[in-house]
PDB file of C-alpha atoms in Angstrom:
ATOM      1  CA  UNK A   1     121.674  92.955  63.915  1.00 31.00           C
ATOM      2  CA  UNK A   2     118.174  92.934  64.622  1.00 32.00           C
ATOM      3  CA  UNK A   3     117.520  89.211  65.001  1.00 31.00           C
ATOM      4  CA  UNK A   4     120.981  88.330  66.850  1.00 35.00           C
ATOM      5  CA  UNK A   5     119.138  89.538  70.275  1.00 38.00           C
ATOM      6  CA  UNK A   6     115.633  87.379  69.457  1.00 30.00           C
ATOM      7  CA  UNK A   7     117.862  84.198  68.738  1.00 37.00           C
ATOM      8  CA  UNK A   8     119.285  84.880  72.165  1.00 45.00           C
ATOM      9  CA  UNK A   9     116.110  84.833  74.081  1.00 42.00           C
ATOM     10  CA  UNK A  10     115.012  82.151  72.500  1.00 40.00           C
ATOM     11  CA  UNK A  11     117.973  80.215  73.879  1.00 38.00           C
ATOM     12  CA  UNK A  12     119.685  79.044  71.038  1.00 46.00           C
ATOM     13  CA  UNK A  13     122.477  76.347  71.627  1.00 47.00           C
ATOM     14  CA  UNK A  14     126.292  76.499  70.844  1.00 48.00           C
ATOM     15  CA  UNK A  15     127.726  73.964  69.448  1.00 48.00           C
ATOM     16  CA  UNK A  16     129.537  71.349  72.441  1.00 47.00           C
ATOM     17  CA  UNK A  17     132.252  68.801  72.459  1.00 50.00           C
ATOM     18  CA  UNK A  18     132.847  66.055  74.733  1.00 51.00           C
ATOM     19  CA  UNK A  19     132.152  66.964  78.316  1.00 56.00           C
ATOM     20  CA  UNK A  20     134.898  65.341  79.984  1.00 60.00           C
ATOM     21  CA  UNK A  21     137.190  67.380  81.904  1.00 72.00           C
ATOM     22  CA  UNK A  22     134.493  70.080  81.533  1.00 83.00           C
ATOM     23  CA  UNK A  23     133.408  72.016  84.664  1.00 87.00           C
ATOM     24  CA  UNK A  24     129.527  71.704  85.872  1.00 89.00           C
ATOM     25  CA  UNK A  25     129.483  75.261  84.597  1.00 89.00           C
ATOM     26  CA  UNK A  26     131.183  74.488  81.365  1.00 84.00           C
ATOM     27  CA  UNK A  27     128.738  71.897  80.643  1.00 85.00           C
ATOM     28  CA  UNK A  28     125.383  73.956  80.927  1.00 80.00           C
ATOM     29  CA  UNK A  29     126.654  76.794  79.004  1.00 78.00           C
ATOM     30  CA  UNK A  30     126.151  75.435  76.015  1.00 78.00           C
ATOM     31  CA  UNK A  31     122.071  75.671  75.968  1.00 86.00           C
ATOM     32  CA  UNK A  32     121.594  77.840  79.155  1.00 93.00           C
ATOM     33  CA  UNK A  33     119.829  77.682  82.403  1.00 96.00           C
ATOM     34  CA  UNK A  34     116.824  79.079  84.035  1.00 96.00           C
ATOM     35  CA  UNK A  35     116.825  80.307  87.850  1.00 97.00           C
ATOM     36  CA  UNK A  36     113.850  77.786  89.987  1.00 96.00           C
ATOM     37  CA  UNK A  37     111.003  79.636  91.545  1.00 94.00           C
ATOM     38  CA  UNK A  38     109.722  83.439  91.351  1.00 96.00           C
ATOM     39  CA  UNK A  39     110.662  85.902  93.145  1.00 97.00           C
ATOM     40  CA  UNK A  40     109.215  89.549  93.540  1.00 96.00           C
ATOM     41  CA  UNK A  41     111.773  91.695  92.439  1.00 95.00           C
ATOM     42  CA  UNK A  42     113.592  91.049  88.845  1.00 96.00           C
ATOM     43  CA  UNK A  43     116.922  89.957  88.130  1.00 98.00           C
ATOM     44  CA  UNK A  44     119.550  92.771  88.732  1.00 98.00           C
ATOM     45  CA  UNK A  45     122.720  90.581  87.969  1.00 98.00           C
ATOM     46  CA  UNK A  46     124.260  87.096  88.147  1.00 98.00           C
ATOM     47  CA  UNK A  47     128.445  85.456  88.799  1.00 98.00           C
ATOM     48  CA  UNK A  48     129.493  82.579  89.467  1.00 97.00           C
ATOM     49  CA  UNK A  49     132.169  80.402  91.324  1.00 96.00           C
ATOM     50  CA  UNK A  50     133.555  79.489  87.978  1.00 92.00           C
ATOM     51  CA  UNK A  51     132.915  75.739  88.694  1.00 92.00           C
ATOM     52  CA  UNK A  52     129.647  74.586  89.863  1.00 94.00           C
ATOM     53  CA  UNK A  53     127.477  77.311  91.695  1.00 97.00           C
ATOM     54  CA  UNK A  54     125.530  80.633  89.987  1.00 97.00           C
ATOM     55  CA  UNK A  55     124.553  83.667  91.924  1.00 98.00           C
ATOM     56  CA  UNK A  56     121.215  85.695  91.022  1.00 98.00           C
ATOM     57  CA  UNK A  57     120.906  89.201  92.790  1.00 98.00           C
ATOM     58  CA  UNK A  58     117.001  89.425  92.268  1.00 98.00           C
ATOM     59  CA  UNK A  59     116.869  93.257  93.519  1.00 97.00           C
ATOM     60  CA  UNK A  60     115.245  91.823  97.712  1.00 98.00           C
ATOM     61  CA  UNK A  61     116.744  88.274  97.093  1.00 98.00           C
ATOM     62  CA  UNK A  62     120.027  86.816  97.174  1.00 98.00           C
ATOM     63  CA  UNK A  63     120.062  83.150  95.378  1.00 98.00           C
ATOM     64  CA  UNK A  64     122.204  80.575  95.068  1.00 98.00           C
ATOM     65  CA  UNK A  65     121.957  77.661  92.701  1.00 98.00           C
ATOM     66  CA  UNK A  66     123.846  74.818  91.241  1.00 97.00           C
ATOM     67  CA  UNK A  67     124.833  74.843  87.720  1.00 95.00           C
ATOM     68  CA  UNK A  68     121.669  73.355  86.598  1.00 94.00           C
ATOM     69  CA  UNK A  69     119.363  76.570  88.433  1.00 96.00           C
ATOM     70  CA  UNK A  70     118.694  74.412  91.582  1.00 96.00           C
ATOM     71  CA  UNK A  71     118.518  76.383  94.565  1.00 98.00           C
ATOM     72  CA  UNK A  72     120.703  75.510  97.256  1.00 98.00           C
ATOM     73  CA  UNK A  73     120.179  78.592  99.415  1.00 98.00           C
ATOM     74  CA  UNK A  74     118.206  82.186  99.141  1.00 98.00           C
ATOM     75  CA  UNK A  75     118.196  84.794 101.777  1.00 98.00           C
ATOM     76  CA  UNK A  76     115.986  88.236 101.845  1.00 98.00           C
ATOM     77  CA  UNK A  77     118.315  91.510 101.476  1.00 98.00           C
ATOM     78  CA  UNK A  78     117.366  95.012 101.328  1.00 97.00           C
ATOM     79  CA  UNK A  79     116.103  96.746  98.383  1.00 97.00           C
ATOM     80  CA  UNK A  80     117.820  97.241  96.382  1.00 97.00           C
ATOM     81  CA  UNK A  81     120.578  94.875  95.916  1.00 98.00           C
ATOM     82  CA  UNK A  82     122.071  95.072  92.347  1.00 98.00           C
ATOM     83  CA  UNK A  83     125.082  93.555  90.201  1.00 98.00           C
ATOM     84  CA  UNK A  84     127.603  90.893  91.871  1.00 98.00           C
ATOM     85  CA  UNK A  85     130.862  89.630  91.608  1.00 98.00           C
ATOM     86  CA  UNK A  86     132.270  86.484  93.044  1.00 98.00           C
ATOM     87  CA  UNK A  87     135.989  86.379  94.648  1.00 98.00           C
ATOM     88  CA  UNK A  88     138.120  84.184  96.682  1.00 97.00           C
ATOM     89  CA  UNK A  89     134.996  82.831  98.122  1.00 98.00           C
ATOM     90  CA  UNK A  90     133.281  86.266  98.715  1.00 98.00           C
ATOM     91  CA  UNK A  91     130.148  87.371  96.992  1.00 98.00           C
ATOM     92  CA  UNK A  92     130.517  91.569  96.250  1.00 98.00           C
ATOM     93  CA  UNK A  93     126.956  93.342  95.794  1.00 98.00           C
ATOM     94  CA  UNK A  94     126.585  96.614  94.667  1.00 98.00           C
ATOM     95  CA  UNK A  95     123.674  97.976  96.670  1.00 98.00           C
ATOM     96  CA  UNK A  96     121.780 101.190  96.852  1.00 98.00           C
ATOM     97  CA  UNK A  97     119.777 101.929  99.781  1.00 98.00           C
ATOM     98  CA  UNK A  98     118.367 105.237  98.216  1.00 98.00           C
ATOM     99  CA  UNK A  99     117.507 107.024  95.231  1.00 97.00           C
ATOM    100  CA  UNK A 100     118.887 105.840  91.987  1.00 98.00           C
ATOM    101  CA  UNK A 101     119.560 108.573  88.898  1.00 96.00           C
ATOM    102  CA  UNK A 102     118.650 111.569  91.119  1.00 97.00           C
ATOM    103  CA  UNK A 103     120.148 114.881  90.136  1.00 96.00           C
ATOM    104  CA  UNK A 104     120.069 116.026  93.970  1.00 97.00           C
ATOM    105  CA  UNK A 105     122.429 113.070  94.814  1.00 97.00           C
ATOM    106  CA  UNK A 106     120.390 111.208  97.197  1.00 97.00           C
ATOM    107  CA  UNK A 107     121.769 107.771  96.793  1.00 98.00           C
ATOM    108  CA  UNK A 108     123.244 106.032  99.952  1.00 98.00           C
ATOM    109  CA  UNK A 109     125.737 103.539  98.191  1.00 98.00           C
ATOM    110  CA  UNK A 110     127.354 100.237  99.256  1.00 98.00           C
ATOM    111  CA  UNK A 111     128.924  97.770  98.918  1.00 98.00           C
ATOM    112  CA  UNK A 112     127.794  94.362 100.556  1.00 98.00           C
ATOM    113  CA  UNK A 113     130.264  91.497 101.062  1.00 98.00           C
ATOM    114  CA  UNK A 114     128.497  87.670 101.535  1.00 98.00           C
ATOM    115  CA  UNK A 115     130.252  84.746 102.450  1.00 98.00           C
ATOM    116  CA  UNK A 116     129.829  82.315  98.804  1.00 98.00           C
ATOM    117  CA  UNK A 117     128.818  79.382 100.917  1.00 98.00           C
ATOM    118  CA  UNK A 118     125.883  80.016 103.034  1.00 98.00           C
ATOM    119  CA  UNK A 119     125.524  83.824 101.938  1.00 98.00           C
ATOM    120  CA  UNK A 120     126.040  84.871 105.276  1.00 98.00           C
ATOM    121  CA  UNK A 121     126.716  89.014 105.696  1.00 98.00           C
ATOM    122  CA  UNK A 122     130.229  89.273 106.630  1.00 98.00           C
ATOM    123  CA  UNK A 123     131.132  93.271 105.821  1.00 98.00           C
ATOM    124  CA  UNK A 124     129.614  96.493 104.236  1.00 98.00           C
ATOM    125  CA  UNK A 125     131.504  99.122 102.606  1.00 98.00           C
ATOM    126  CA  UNK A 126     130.370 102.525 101.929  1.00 98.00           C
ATOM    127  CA  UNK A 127     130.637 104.292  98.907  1.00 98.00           C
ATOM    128  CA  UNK A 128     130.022 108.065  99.412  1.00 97.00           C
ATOM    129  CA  UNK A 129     131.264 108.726  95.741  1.00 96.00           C
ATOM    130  CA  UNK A 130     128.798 106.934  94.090  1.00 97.00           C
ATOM    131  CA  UNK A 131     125.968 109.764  93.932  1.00 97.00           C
ATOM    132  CA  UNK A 132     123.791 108.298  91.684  1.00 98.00           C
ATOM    133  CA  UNK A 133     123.401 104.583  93.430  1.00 98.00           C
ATOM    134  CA  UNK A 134     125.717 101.993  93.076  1.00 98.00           C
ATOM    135  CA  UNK A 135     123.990  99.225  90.740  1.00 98.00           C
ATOM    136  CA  UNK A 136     126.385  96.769  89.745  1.00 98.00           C
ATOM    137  CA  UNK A 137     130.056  95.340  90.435  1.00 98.00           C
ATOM    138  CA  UNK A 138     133.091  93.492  88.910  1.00 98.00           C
ATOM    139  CA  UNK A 139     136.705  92.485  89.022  1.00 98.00           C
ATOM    140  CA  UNK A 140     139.699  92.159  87.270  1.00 97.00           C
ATOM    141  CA  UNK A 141     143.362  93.109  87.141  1.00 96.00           C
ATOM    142  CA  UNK A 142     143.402  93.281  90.504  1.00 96.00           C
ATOM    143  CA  UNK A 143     140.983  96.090  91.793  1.00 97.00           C
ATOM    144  CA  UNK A 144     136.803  95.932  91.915  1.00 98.00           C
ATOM    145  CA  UNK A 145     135.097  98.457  89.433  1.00 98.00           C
ATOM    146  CA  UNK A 146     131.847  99.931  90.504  1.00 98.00           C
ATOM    147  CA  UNK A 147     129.174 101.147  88.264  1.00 98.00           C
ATOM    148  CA  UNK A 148     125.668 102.720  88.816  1.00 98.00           C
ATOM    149  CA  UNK A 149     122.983 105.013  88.317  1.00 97.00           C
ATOM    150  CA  UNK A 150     123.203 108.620  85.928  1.00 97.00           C
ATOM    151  CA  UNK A 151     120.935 111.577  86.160  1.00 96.00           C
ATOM    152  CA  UNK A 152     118.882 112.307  83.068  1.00 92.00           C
ATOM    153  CA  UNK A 153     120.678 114.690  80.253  1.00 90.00           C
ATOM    154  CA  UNK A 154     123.948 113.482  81.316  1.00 93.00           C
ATOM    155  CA  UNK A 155     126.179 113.093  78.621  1.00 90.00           C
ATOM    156  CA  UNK A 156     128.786 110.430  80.392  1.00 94.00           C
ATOM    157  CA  UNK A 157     129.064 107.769  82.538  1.00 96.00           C
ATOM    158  CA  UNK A 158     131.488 106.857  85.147  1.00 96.00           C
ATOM    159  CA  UNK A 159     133.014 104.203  86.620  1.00 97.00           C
ATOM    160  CA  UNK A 160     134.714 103.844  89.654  1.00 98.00           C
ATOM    161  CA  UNK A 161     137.926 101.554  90.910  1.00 98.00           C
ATOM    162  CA  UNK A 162     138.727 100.155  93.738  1.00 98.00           C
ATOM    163  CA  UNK A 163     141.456  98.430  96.187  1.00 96.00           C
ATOM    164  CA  UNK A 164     140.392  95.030  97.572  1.00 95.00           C
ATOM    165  CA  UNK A 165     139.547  96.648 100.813  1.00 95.00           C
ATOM    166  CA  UNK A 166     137.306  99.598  99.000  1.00 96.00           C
ATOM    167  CA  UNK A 167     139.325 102.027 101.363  1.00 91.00           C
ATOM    168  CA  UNK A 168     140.883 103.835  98.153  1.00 87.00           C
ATOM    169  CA  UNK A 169     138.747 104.994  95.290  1.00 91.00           C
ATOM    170  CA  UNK A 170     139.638 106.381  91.788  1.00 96.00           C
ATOM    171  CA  UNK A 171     136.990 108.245  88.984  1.00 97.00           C
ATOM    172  CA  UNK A 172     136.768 107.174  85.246  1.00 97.00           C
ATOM    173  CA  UNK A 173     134.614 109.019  83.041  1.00 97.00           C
ATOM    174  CA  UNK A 174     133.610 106.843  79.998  1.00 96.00           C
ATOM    175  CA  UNK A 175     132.766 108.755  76.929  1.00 93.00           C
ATOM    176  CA  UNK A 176     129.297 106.825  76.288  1.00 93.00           C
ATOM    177  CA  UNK A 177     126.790 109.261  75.986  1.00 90.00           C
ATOM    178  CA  UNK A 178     123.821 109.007  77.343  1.00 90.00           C
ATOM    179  CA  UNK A 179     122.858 105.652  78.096  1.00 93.00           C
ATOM    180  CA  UNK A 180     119.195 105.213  80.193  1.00 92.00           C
ATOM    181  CA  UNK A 181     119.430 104.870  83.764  1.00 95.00           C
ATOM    182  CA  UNK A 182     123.171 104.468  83.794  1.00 96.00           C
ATOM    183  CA  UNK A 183     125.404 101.343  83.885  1.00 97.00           C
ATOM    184  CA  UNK A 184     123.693  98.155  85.438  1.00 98.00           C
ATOM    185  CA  UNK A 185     125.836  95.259  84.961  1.00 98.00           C
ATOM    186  CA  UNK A 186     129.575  94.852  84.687  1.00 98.00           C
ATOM    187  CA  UNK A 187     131.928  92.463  84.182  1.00 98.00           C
ATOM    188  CA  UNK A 188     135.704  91.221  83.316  1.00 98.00           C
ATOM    189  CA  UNK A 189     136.406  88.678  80.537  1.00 96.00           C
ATOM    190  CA  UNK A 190     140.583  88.911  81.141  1.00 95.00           C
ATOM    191  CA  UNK A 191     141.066  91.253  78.247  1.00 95.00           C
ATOM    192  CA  UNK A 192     137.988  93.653  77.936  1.00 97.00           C
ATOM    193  CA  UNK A 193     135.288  94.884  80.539  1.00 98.00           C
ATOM    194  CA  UNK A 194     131.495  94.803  79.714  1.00 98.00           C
ATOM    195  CA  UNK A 195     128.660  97.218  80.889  1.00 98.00           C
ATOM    196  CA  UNK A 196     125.355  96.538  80.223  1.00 97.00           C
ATOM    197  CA  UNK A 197     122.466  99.306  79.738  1.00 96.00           C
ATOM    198  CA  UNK A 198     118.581  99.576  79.802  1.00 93.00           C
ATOM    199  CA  UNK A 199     116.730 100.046  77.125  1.00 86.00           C
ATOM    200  CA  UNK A 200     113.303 101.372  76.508  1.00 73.00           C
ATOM    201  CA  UNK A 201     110.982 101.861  73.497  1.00 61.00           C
ATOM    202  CA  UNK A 202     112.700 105.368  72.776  1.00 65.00           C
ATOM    203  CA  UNK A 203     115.924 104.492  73.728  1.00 67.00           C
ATOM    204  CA  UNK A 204     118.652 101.689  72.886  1.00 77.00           C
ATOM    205  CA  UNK A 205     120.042  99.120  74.957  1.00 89.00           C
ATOM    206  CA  UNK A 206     123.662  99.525  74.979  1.00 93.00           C
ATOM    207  CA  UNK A 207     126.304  96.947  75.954  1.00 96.00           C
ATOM    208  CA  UNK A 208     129.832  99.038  76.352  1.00 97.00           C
ATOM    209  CA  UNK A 209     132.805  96.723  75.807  1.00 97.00           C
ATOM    210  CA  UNK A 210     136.115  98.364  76.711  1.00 97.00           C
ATOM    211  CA  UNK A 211     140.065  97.706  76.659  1.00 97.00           C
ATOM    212  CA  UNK A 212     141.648  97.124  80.048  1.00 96.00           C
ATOM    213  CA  UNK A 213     142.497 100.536  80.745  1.00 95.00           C
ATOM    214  CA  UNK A 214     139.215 101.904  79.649  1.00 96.00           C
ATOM    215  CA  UNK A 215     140.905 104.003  77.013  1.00 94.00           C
ATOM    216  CA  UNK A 216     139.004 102.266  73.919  1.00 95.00           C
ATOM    217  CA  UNK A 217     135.633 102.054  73.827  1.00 96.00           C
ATOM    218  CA  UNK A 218     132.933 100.106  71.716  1.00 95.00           C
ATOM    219  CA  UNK A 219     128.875 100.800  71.637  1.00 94.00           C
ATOM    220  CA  UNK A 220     126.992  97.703  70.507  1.00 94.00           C
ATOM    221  CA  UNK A 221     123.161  97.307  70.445  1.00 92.00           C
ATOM    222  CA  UNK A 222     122.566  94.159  72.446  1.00 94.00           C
ATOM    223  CA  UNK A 223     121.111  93.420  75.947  1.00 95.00           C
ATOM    224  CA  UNK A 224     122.754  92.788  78.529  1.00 96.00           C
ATOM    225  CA  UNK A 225     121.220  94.497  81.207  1.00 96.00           C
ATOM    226  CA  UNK A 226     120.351  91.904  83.746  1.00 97.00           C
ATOM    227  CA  UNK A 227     123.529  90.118  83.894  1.00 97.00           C
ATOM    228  CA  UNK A 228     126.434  88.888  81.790  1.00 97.00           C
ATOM    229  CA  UNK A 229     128.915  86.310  83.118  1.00 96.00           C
ATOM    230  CA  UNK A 230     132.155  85.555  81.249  1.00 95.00           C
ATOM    231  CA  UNK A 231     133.412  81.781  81.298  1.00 90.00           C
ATOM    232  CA  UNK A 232     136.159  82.360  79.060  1.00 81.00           C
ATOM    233  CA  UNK A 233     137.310  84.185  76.339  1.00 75.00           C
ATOM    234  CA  UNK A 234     134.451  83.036  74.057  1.00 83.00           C
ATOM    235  CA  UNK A 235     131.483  81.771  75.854  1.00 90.00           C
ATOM    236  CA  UNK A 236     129.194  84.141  78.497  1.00 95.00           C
ATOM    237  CA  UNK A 237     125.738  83.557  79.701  1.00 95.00           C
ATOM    238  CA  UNK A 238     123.480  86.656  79.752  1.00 97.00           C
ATOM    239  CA  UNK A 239     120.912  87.051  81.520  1.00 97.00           C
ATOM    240  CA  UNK A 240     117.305  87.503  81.064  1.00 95.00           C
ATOM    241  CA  UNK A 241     114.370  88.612  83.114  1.00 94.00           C
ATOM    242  CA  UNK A 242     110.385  88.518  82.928  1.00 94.00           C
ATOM    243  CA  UNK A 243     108.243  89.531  85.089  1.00 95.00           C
ATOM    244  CA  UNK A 244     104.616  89.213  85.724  1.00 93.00           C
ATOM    245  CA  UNK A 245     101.985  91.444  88.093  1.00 87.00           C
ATOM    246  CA  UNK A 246     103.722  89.675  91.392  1.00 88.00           C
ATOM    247  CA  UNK A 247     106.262  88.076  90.356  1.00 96.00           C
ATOM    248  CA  UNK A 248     109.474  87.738  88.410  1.00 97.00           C
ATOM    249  CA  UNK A 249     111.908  84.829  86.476  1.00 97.00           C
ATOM    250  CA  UNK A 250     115.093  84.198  85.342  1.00 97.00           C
ATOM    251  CA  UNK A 251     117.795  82.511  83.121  1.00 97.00           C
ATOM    252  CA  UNK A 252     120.529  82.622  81.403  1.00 97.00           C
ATOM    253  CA  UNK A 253     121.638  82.051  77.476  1.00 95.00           C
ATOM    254  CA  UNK A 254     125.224  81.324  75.554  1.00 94.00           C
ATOM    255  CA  UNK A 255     126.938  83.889  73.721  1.00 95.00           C
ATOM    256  CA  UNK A 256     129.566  84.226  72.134  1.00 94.00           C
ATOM    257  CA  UNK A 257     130.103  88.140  72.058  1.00 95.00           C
ATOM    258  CA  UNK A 258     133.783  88.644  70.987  1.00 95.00           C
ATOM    259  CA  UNK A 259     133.272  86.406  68.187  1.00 95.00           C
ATOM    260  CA  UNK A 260     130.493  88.005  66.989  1.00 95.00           C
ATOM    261  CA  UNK A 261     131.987  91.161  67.162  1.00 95.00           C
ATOM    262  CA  UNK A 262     134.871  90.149  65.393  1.00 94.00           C
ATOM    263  CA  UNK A 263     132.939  88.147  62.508  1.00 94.00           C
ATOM    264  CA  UNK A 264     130.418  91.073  62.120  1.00 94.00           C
ATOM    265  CA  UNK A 265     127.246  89.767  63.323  1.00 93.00           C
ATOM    266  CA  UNK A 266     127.475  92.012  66.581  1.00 92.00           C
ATOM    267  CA  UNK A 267     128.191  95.912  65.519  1.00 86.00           C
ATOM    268  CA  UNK A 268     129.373  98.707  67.363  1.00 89.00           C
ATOM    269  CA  UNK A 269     126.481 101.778  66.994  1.00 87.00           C
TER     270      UNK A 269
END
């Protein structure tokens, strides 16, 4: 397993057929893309429109690019915006205005809703549940689920679901040990959800792949903490994120993660 998550950052290419009929987002996927310019806070999650523009949440920047990384619009948000989600032409941003993984419960969570277009604010929700700072966001089946920050010691994580209008909120506990700072990305490939995890020296990354209803769960050691954006059932981009003393980068790599789950070459912990 070791060298599956080198050959990733090194950008390795899938394998591509023709490109006609292909989407602009279809296209690139099969050697990546890298985000233009720096930017002083590092990547906290990307989506897309599923055809032709990419959205990076770079923690005080909101980008937008075309399929090929191009910027076609930035604007400065507060710190710190996290995770995204793109629907019907809406870009949902998990945003915590507070403290992140305190045991006191001073985060002051949100949700931030951006026109996709010219990333104009259009709405904020409020998510008073959230205690330990809402970090990322994602949809599927119907209903956003919310992920974030978890105190130190604790032994699960949560997620949280929501209506289209965030006005009615349910609790999931996942039973993924501890995992460091929480969930930070999150994301729905039609049949399974993702959550990606820090790592640090002492402590694995995790990415958390689970069944629709969250009632089966699978620990693999692979990172996808700064982003991971299904195109379809086999391919997704994840992201990755370097940072220097003033400034930060980004891009994003092919995967195929169910397949290499299923062949062997990705294993559960």
């Amino acid at each position: 397993m070791g060298a599956l998550p080198l050959a990733l950052a090194g950008f390795p290419s899938l394998s591509a057929g023709p490109s006609i009929g292909l989407t602009p987002l279809q296209i690139v996927a099969a050697s990546g893309v890298a985000l233009s310019g720096t930017y002083p806070g590092h990547l906290q999650g990307v989506c897309t429109n599923d055809r032709d523009a990419i959205y990076w949440s770079m923690t005080t920047h909101l980008v937008k690019t075309d399929a090929a990384g191009n910027i076609v619009r930035q604007v400065a948000v507060p710190t710190h915006h996290g995770d995204l989600c793109h629907v019907g032409g809406r870009l949902y941003v998990a945003v915590n205005l507070g403290l992140f993984n305190d045991a006191e419960r001073r985060a002051d969570s949100w949700i931030y809703v951006y026109d996709a277009e010219d990333l104009s604010l259009l709405a904020r929700h409020a998510l008073p549940d959230l205690v330990y700072g809402a970090g990322g966001v994602a949809f599927g089946d119907g209903r956003f689920i919310v992920v974030g920050g978890l105190p130190e010691g604790a032994v699960e994580n949560a997620v949280y679901a929501f209506d289209m209008d965030f006005t009615s909120g349910r609790r999931i506990a996942l039973k993924t040990g501890q995992t460091f700072k929480g969930i930070q990305t999150a994301a729905f490939d039609g049949d399974h959800w993702w959550f990606g995890c820090y790592g640090k020296p002492d402590f694995t990354e995790v990415l958390i792949r689970a069944d629709r209803t969250f009632a089966s769960l699978q620990r693999l050691h692979f990172d996808a903490s700064t982003g991971i954006v299904p195109l379809d059932g086999d391919t997704f981009l994840i992201a990755r994120s370097a940072c220097g003393k003033e400034s930060c980068v980004a891009r994003l790599a092919p995967a195929r993660l169910n397949a290499w789950i299923e062949t062997g070459r990705l294993k559960p912990i």
